[in-house]
Amino acid sequence: MSVVGLDLNATRARAVYGAGQGAPVGLNLEDDRRELPVAVSLADRSPVVGTAGAALRRKAPHLACLDFLPILGQKREWTGNRHRLDAAGAMSLVFERLYQTFGRAEGVVLTLPTYLTDAQEVQALQLAGKARWPLLGATPTPTAAALAAYERLSWSGLALVVDVDGHALTWSAVSVEADHVQLIRTHVCPHLGLAAWLNRLLNGAASRCVRMSRRDPRGSADAEQSLYDQLSRLLASGGPTGGIVELTVQTPQWYQNLMLPPDELADFCAPLVRQSLIEMQSFASALAAQGTTAALIATAAAGALPGLTAALEDHLQRPAIVRTPLAHDGGDFGANLPLDDDMTATRVHILDADAAARAAHDLAGRVLRGELARGRIDAAPLPPATADEGGPARLQFRGHEHPLTKAVFVLGRDPACDMVFESELYPSVSARHCEIALDRGAYLLRDRSRHGTMLNEHQVNQQAPLHSGDWVRLGPGGPVLRFLGRPAEQRRLMTTA
């Protein structure tokens, strides 16, 4: 079985393929390049999909068909060199080009940006079907991003996902429960799309060139396009990561090297960073009733935007919420985005470029195995938990582990508990909600609450045995923890067996 996970947005397509389980392999979509630009050149006798179109954005924009995915169904046409295309026609060419790469696969699941309307999404899937894709389904990009992040982070409740492409920067809220992840809400910011960031970088680099040489690369179409392409490749490769960025400006008459430190690139984009934080605060305010945010995830494209990740990390610092007794407590819970301290320790989680495609690949395998229905995947199941059987008994919560150091380990709001939860954030948690007791070589979960305790989403009736990998929820809609490990006696028996 060979299935494909495809991550698609207004700027590019990126894909992986494999057996539907395990680690997939990256798929080259254009020659030896991993990404296929979602662009069409009208400069030749026949329209050409990919880099040929993207390379005309600044040099000959009248011959480039660009940013057409977000306007599917709208009455706009691109004309040039006797060609005439609307958004559906351009998207059909892209889908046909992709079919040439993976048409023999048994199935494809693709991710789609959340700014598409339902009608646009249906039209996109229909166009893929007309291009003979073995289409199994589609899922929102933030859902796929959360699935990918869950491989490294363990959390429940809300997470924020920030993504960017040529059309918009988007903030999305996803809800992660014990067994699935689902998109809750999206805030679309077209004025903060990738083109705005590239324009700021281009103008900043051009101004630096003017100061150095008194020559402006924007005066030459070829030089401007070359500089734009270099900046595009910089962001596509992860952005400035600490070293000096070297850019080259060349025209038939002159040549100039630019050496730009990452801080200067961040300065170019500072107004966009400030606007992004304002949009995040506005979005977070609308989510206040949903509870605290347990994770903040940036796609590779968003994580590469100069200055954004550092600004988010500075913005989201705040004191602990879940703590052991006697731990420091106090200070501001604020900035409109309540963020659990365990997530603050890991800070902004930046995904790699293949993350969403890998998640789509896993969903494709599940569809073919009959574990998921074909079609739109709104509530995507989390990967089956692989319990860590080794090590001492412990509770995992928000990415941190809390060893069970006592024979009776108590959880609740009471400051005397061994694991304490803030009442403002977790109103369903009782003062002494539940306890985990070591009894004759096994751990038991005992409910002591008014609102109930769930074990793997089943109500605990007084007490229940715990096994490594079990999920424990404290009250309806309350925090979810994972029990891992074994008692010392069982570990010794396994070692000597």
mmCIF file of N, CA and C in Angstrom, residues 145-236:
data_model
loop_
_atom_site.group_PDB
_atom_site.id
_atom_site.type_symbol
_atom_site.label_atom_id
_atom_site.label_comp_id
_atom_site.label_asym_id
_atom_site.label_seq_id
_atom_site.Cartn_x
_atom_site.Cartn_y
_atom_site.Cartn_z
ATOM 1 N N ALA A 145 -1.585 20.131 11.648
ATOM 2 C CA ALA A 145 -0.461 20.666 12.416
ATOM 3 C C ALA A 145 -0.527 20.210 13.865
ATOM 4 N N ALA A 146 -1.734 20.229 14.454
ATOM 5 C CA ALA A 146 -1.880 19.779 15.834
ATOM 6 C C ALA A 146 -1.578 18.294 15.970
ATOM 7 N N LEU A 147 -2.016 17.495 15.003
ATOM 8 C CA LEU A 147 -1.693 16.068 15.018
ATOM 9 C C LEU A 147 -0.187 15.852 14.994
ATOM 10 N N ALA A 148 0.490 16.612 14.144
ATOM 11 C CA ALA A 148 1.947 16.469 14.049
ATOM 12 C C ALA A 148 2.635 16.909 15.339
ATOM 13 N N ALA A 149 2.164 18.020 15.924
ATOM 14 C CA ALA A 149 2.777 18.509 17.160
ATOM 15 C C ALA A 149 2.553 17.548 18.312
ATOM 16 N N TYR A 150 1.441 16.825 18.267
ATOM 17 C CA TYR A 150 1.103 15.918 19.368
ATOM 18 C C TYR A 150 2.110 14.773 19.488
ATOM 19 N N GLU A 151 2.857 14.523 18.428
ATOM 20 C CA GLU A 151 3.881 13.486 18.506
ATOM 21 C C GLU A 151 4.950 13.842 19.531
ATOM 22 N N ARG A 152 5.164 15.138 19.756
ATOM 23 C CA ARG A 152 6.206 15.570 20.692
ATOM 24 C C ARG A 152 5.632 16.186 21.962
ATOM 25 N N LEU A 153 4.474 16.834 21.839
ATOM 26 C CA LEU A 153 3.859 17.456 23.001
ATOM 27 C C LEU A 153 2.687 16.607 23.451
ATOM 28 N N SER A 154 2.461 16.558 24.738
ATOM 29 C CA SER A 154 1.304 15.861 25.282
ATOM 30 C C SER A 154 0.458 16.884 26.016
ATOM 31 N N TRP A 155 -0.722 17.183 25.483
ATOM 32 C CA TRP A 155 -1.581 18.169 26.130
ATOM 33 C C TRP A 155 -3.030 17.840 25.813
ATOM 34 N N SER A 156 -3.919 18.472 26.547
ATOM 35 C CA SER A 156 -5.340 18.390 26.253
ATOM 36 C C SER A 156 -5.903 19.802 26.336
ATOM 37 N N GLY A 157 -7.060 19.992 25.739
ATOM 38 C CA GLY A 157 -7.661 21.316 25.726
ATOM 39 C C GLY A 157 -7.265 22.089 24.490
ATOM 40 N N LEU A 158 -7.189 23.405 24.632
ATOM 41 C CA LEU A 158 -6.961 24.282 23.487
ATOM 42 C C LEU A 158 -5.488 24.384 23.108
ATOM 43 N N ALA A 159 -5.254 24.542 21.828
ATOM 44 C CA ALA A 159 -3.941 24.920 21.308
ATOM 45 C C ALA A 159 -4.162 25.955 20.211
ATOM 46 N N LEU A 160 -3.240 26.891 20.101
ATOM 47 C CA LEU A 160 -3.263 27.866 19.017
ATOM 48 C C LEU A 160 -2.272 27.444 17.948
ATOM 49 N N VAL A 161 -2.692 27.550 16.699
ATOM 50 C CA VAL A 161 -1.830 27.242 15.552
ATOM 51 C C VAL A 161 -1.747 28.485 14.682
ATOM 52 N N VAL A 162 -0.521 28.929 14.389
ATOM 53 C CA VAL A 162 -0.337 30.064 13.494
ATOM 54 C C VAL A 162 0.312 29.552 12.207
ATOM 55 N N ASP A 163 -0.247 29.986 11.088
ATOM 56 C CA ASP A 163 0.240 29.555 9.772
ATOM 57 C C ASP A 163 0.231 30.770 8.849
ATOM 58 N N VAL A 164 0.976 30.684 7.770
ATOM 59 C CA VAL A 164 1.017 31.781 6.804
ATOM 60 C C VAL A 164 1.251 31.221 5.417
ATOM 61 N N ASP A 165 0.624 31.841 4.436
ATOM 62 C CA ASP A 165 0.929 31.576 3.029
ATOM 63 C C ASP A 165 0.751 32.886 2.270
ATOM 64 N N GLY A 166 0.774 32.808 0.946
ATOM 65 C CA GLY A 166 0.714 34.030 0.162
ATOM 66 C C GLY A 166 -0.565 34.821 0.335
ATOM 67 N N HIS A 167 -1.620 34.162 0.791
ATOM 68 C CA HIS A 167 -2.901 34.850 0.944
ATOM 69 C C HIS A 167 -3.070 35.499 2.305
ATOM 70 N N ALA A 168 -2.687 34.824 3.383
ATOM 71 C CA ALA A 168 -3.003 35.347 4.716
ATOM 72 C C ALA A 168 -2.158 34.681 5.783
ATOM 73 N N LEU A 169 -2.041 35.371 6.917
ATOM 74 C CA LEU A 169 -1.591 34.752 8.159
ATOM 75 C C LEU A 169 -2.856 34.374 8.928
ATOM 76 N N THR A 170 -2.903 33.150 9.443
ATOM 77 C CA THR A 170 -4.095 32.678 10.135
ATOM 78 C C THR A 170 -3.755 32.208 11.537
ATOM 79 N N TRP A 171 -4.625 32.581 12.470
ATOM 80 C CA TRP A 171 -4.602 32.037 13.828
ATOM 81 C C TRP A 171 -5.768 31.075 13.953
ATOM 82 N N SER A 172 -5.499 29.868 14.395
ATOM 83 C CA SER A 172 -6.555 28.871 14.547
ATOM 84 C C SER A 172 -6.510 28.277 15.943
ATOM 85 N N ALA A 173 -7.675 27.984 16.488
ATOM 86 C CA ALA A 173 -7.779 27.282 17.773
ATOM 87 C C ALA A 173 -8.237 25.867 17.506
ATOM 88 N N VAL A 174 -7.508 24.906 18.035
ATOM 89 C CA VAL A 174 -7.885 23.502 17.928
ATOM 90 C C VAL A 174 -8.081 22.954 19.331
ATOM 91 N N SER A 175 -9.008 22.016 19.450
ATOM 92 C CA SER A 175 -9.276 21.381 20.730
ATOM 93 C C SER A 175 -8.747 19.964 20.691
ATOM 94 N N VAL A 176 -7.898 19.633 21.642
ATOM 95 C CA VAL A 176 -7.326 18.295 21.732
ATOM 96 C C VAL A 176 -7.907 17.612 22.953
ATOM 97 N N GLU A 177 -8.617 16.537 22.726
ATOM 98 C CA GLU A 177 -9.190 15.746 23.813
ATOM 99 C C GLU A 177 -8.421 14.441 23.930
ATOM 100 N N ALA A 178 -8.970 13.514 24.675
ATOM 101 C CA ALA A 178 -8.231 12.274 24.936
ATOM 102 C C ALA A 178 -8.042 11.445 23.671
ATOM 103 N N ASP A 179 -8.929 11.622 22.671
ATOM 104 C CA ASP A 179 -8.830 10.727 21.524
ATOM 105 C C ASP A 179 -8.911 11.415 20.174
ATOM 106 N N HIS A 180 -9.079 12.753 20.124
ATOM 107 C CA HIS A 180 -9.180 13.389 18.816
ATOM 108 C C HIS A 180 -8.801 14.862 18.914
ATOM 109 N N VAL A 181 -8.601 15.452 17.740
ATOM 110 C CA VAL A 181 -8.311 16.886 17.640
ATOM 111 C C VAL A 181 -9.280 17.485 16.637
ATOM 112 N N GLN A 182 -9.778 18.674 16.951
ATOM 113 C CA GLN A 182 -10.794 19.295 16.104
ATOM 114 C C GLN A 182 -10.582 20.799 16.031
ATOM 115 N N LEU A 183 -10.775 21.337 14.841
ATOM 116 C CA LEU A 183 -10.691 22.784 14.644
ATOM 117 C C LEU A 183 -11.897 23.464 15.293
ATOM 118 N N ILE A 184 -11.634 24.510 16.100
ATOM 119 C CA ILE A 184 -12.700 25.230 16.787
ATOM 120 C C ILE A 184 -13.024 26.548 16.107
ATOM 121 N N ARG A 185 -11.985 27.288 15.762
ATOM 122 C CA ARG A 185 -12.204 28.636 15.234
ATOM 123 C C ARG A 185 -10.961 29.107 14.498
ATOM 124 N N THR A 186 -11.142 30.008 13.541
ATOM 125 C CA THR A 186 -10.016 30.542 12.772
ATOM 126 C C THR A 186 -10.175 32.048 12.611
ATOM 127 N N HIS A 187 -9.050 32.735 12.668
ATOM 128 C CA HIS A 187 -9.004 34.188 12.464
ATOM 129 C C HIS A 187 -8.034 34.446 11.313
ATOM 130 N N VAL A 188 -8.542 34.967 10.210
ATOM 131 C CA VAL A 188 -7.770 35.142 8.981
ATOM 132 C C VAL A 188 -7.321 36.590 8.855
ATOM 133 N N CYS A 189 -6.043 36.793 8.573
ATOM 134 C CA CYS A 189 -5.456 38.143 8.460
ATOM 135 C C CYS A 189 -4.813 38.289 7.077
ATOM 136 N N PRO A 190 -5.593 38.643 6.042
ATOM 137 C CA PRO A 190 -5.010 38.771 4.695
ATOM 138 C C PRO A 190 -3.931 39.839 4.603
ATOM 139 N N HIS A 191 -4.005 40.871 5.432
ATOM 140 C CA HIS A 191 -3.006 41.939 5.365
ATOM 141 C C HIS A 191 -1.653 41.509 5.930
ATOM 142 N N LEU A 192 -1.598 40.307 6.519
ATOM 143 C CA LEU A 192 -0.342 39.800 7.071
ATOM 144 C C LEU A 192 0.131 38.547 6.334
ATOM 145 N N GLY A 193 -0.330 38.369 5.105
ATOM 146 C CA GLY A 193 0.094 37.227 4.311
ATOM 147 C C GLY A 193 1.582 37.274 3.977
ATOM 148 N N LEU A 194 2.081 36.177 3.456
ATOM 149 C CA LEU A 194 3.512 36.052 3.181
ATOM 150 C C LEU A 194 4.015 37.151 2.255
ATOM 151 N N ALA A 195 3.181 37.574 1.323
ATOM 152 C CA ALA A 195 3.608 38.629 0.398
ATOM 153 C C ALA A 195 3.944 39.916 1.138
ATOM 154 N N ALA A 196 3.208 40.225 2.209
ATOM 155 C CA ALA A 196 3.490 41.442 2.974
ATOM 156 C C ALA A 196 4.858 41.365 3.636
ATOM 157 N N TRP A 197 5.204 40.186 4.174
ATOM 158 C CA TRP A 197 6.510 40.020 4.813
ATOM 159 C C TRP A 197 7.636 40.090 3.789
ATOM 160 N N LEU A 198 7.432 39.458 2.632
ATOM 161 C CA LEU A 198 8.469 39.493 1.594
ATOM 162 C C LEU A 198 8.650 40.914 1.052
ATOM 163 N N ASN A 199 7.564 41.648 0.942
ATOM 164 C CA ASN A 199 7.678 43.032 0.480
ATOM 165 C C ASN A 199 8.467 43.883 1.475
ATOM 166 N N ARG A 200 8.208 43.688 2.782
ATOM 167 C CA ARG A 200 8.986 44.424 3.779
ATOM 168 C C ARG A 200 10.461 44.071 3.689
ATOM 169 N N LEU A 201 10.765 42.788 3.528
ATOM 170 C CA LEU A 201 12.160 42.371 3.414
ATOM 171 C C LEU A 201 12.802 42.911 2.145
ATOM 172 N N LEU A 202 12.068 42.850 1.053
ATOM 173 C CA LEU A 202 12.596 43.348 -0.220
ATOM 174 C C LEU A 202 12.893 44.841 -0.135
ATOM 175 N N ASN A 203 11.967 45.605 0.395
ATOM 176 C CA ASN A 203 12.171 47.047 0.485
ATOM 177 C C ASN A 203 13.290 47.392 1.469
ATOM 178 N N GLY A 204 13.384 46.638 2.558
ATOM 179 C CA GLY A 204 14.468 46.887 3.502
ATOM 180 C C GLY A 204 15.828 46.583 2.907
ATOM 181 N N ALA A 205 15.927 45.439 2.198
ATOM 182 C CA ALA A 205 17.199 45.088 1.569
ATOM 183 C C ALA A 205 17.549 46.071 0.460
ATOM 184 N N ALA A 206 16.554 46.499 -0.300
ATOM 185 C CA ALA A 206 16.818 47.470 -1.369
ATOM 186 C C ALA A 206 17.291 48.804 -0.793
ATOM 187 N N SER A 207 16.693 49.233 0.315
ATOM 188 C CA SER A 207 17.130 50.493 0.948
ATOM 189 C C SER A 207 18.558 50.382 1.450
ATOM 190 N N ARG A 208 18.897 49.206 1.995
ATOM 191 C CA ARG A 208 20.286 48.983 2.442
ATOM 192 C C ARG A 208 21.231 49.074 1.252
ATOM 193 N N CYS A 209 20.813 48.499 0.113
ATOM 194 C CA CYS A 209 21.641 48.550 -1.096
ATOM 195 C C CYS A 209 21.826 49.994 -1.566
ATOM 196 N N VAL A 210 20.761 50.775 -1.480
ATOM 197 C CA VAL A 210 20.854 52.188 -1.888
ATOM 198 C C VAL A 210 21.845 52.931 -1.002
ATOM 199 N N ARG A 211 21.801 52.648 0.302
ATOM 200 C CA ARG A 211 22.724 53.330 1.219
ATOM 201 C C ARG A 211 24.168 52.940 0.947
ATOM 202 N N MET A 212 24.375 51.699 0.515
ATOM 203 C CA MET A 212 25.736 51.227 0.295
ATOM 204 C C MET A 212 26.281 51.641 -1.070
ATOM 205 N N SER A 213 25.448 51.600 -2.101
ATOM 206 C CA SER A 213 25.958 51.771 -3.464
ATOM 207 C C SER A 213 25.282 52.908 -4.244
ATOM 208 N N ARG A 214 24.245 53.497 -3.636
ATOM 209 C CA ARG A 214 23.443 54.509 -4.327
ATOM 210 C C ARG A 214 22.766 53.952 -5.578
ATOM 211 N N ARG A 215 22.529 52.661 -5.559
ATOM 212 C CA ARG A 215 21.811 52.026 -6.667
ATOM 213 C C ARG A 215 20.650 51.230 -6.069
ATOM 214 N N ASP A 216 19.506 51.270 -6.745
ATOM 215 C CA ASP A 216 18.299 50.604 -6.244
ATOM 216 C C ASP A 216 17.996 49.388 -7.117
ATOM 217 N N PRO A 217 18.015 48.177 -6.533
ATOM 218 C CA PRO A 217 17.729 46.972 -7.336
ATOM 219 C C PRO A 217 16.302 46.956 -7.869
ATOM 220 N N ARG A 218 15.412 47.742 -7.280
ATOM 221 C CA ARG A 218 14.033 47.774 -7.773
ATOM 222 C C ARG A 218 13.915 48.516 -9.104
ATOM 223 N N GLY A 219 15.018 49.142 -9.537
ATOM 224 C CA GLY A 219 15.019 49.789 -10.840
ATOM 225 C C GLY A 219 15.232 48.828 -11.990
ATOM 226 N N SER A 220 15.576 47.582 -11.665
ATOM 227 C CA SER A 220 15.773 46.547 -12.687
ATOM 228 C C SER A 220 14.826 45.399 -12.383
ATOM 229 N N ALA A 221 13.976 45.036 -13.344
ATOM 230 C CA ALA A 221 13.013 43.953 -13.128
ATOM 231 C C ALA A 221 13.723 42.649 -12.781
ATOM 232 N N ASP A 222 14.835 42.356 -13.498
ATOM 233 C CA ASP A 222 15.551 41.113 -13.236
ATOM 234 C C ASP A 222 16.206 41.128 -11.853
ATOM 235 N N ALA A 223 16.808 42.237 -11.468
ATOM 236 C CA ALA A 223 17.459 42.324 -10.158
ATOM 237 C C ALA A 223 16.427 42.242 -9.037
ATOM 238 N N GLU A 224 15.288 42.907 -9.225
ATOM 239 C CA GLU A 224 14.237 42.855 -8.200
ATOM 240 C C GLU A 224 13.701 41.432 -8.045
ATOM 241 N N GLN A 225 13.482 40.745 -9.172
ATOM 242 C CA GLN A 225 12.992 39.368 -9.096
ATOM 243 C C GLN A 225 14.017 38.460 -8.431
ATOM 244 N N SER A 226 15.304 38.640 -8.760
ATOM 245 C CA SER A 226 16.352 37.819 -8.154
ATOM 246 C C SER A 226 16.420 38.017 -6.645
ATOM 247 N N LEU A 227 16.334 39.269 -6.202
ATOM 248 C CA LEU A 227 16.364 39.550 -4.770
ATOM 249 C C LEU A 227 15.143 38.968 -4.074
ATOM 250 N N TYR A 228 13.986 39.087 -4.713
ATOM 251 C CA TYR A 228 12.753 38.521 -4.160
ATOM 252 C C TYR A 228 12.859 37.005 -4.046
ATOM 253 N N ASP A 229 13.424 36.355 -5.072
ATOM 254 C CA ASP A 229 13.579 34.898 -5.038
ATOM 255 C C ASP A 229 14.523 34.468 -3.922
ATOM 256 N N GLN A 230 15.599 35.204 -3.717
ATOM 257 C CA GLN A 230 16.526 34.863 -2.633
ATOM 258 C C GLN A 230 15.848 34.965 -1.266
ATOM 259 N N LEU A 231 15.052 35.997 -1.083
ATOM 260 C CA LEU A 231 14.336 36.157 0.177
ATOM 261 C C LEU A 231 13.270 35.074 0.342
ATOM 262 N N SER A 232 12.609 34.704 -0.745
ATOM 263 C CA SER A 232 11.626 33.622 -0.689
ATOM 264 C C SER A 232 12.284 32.315 -0.281
ATOM 265 N N ARG A 233 13.438 32.036 -0.870
ATOM 266 C CA ARG A 233 14.152 30.795 -0.517
ATOM 267 C C ARG A 233 14.614 30.838 0.933
ATOM 268 N N LEU A 234 15.007 32.019 1.403
ATOM 269 C CA LEU A 234 15.418 32.149 2.802
ATOM 270 C C LEU A 234 14.290 31.749 3.740
ATOM 271 N N LEU A 235 13.084 32.259 3.503
ATOM 272 C CA LEU A 235 11.963 31.917 4.363
ATOM 273 C C LEU A 235 11.538 30.463 4.177
ATOM 274 N N ALA A 236 11.603 29.954 2.963
ATOM 275 C CA ALA A 236 11.222 28.564 2.722
ATOM 276 C C ALA A 236 12.162 27.583 3.411
#
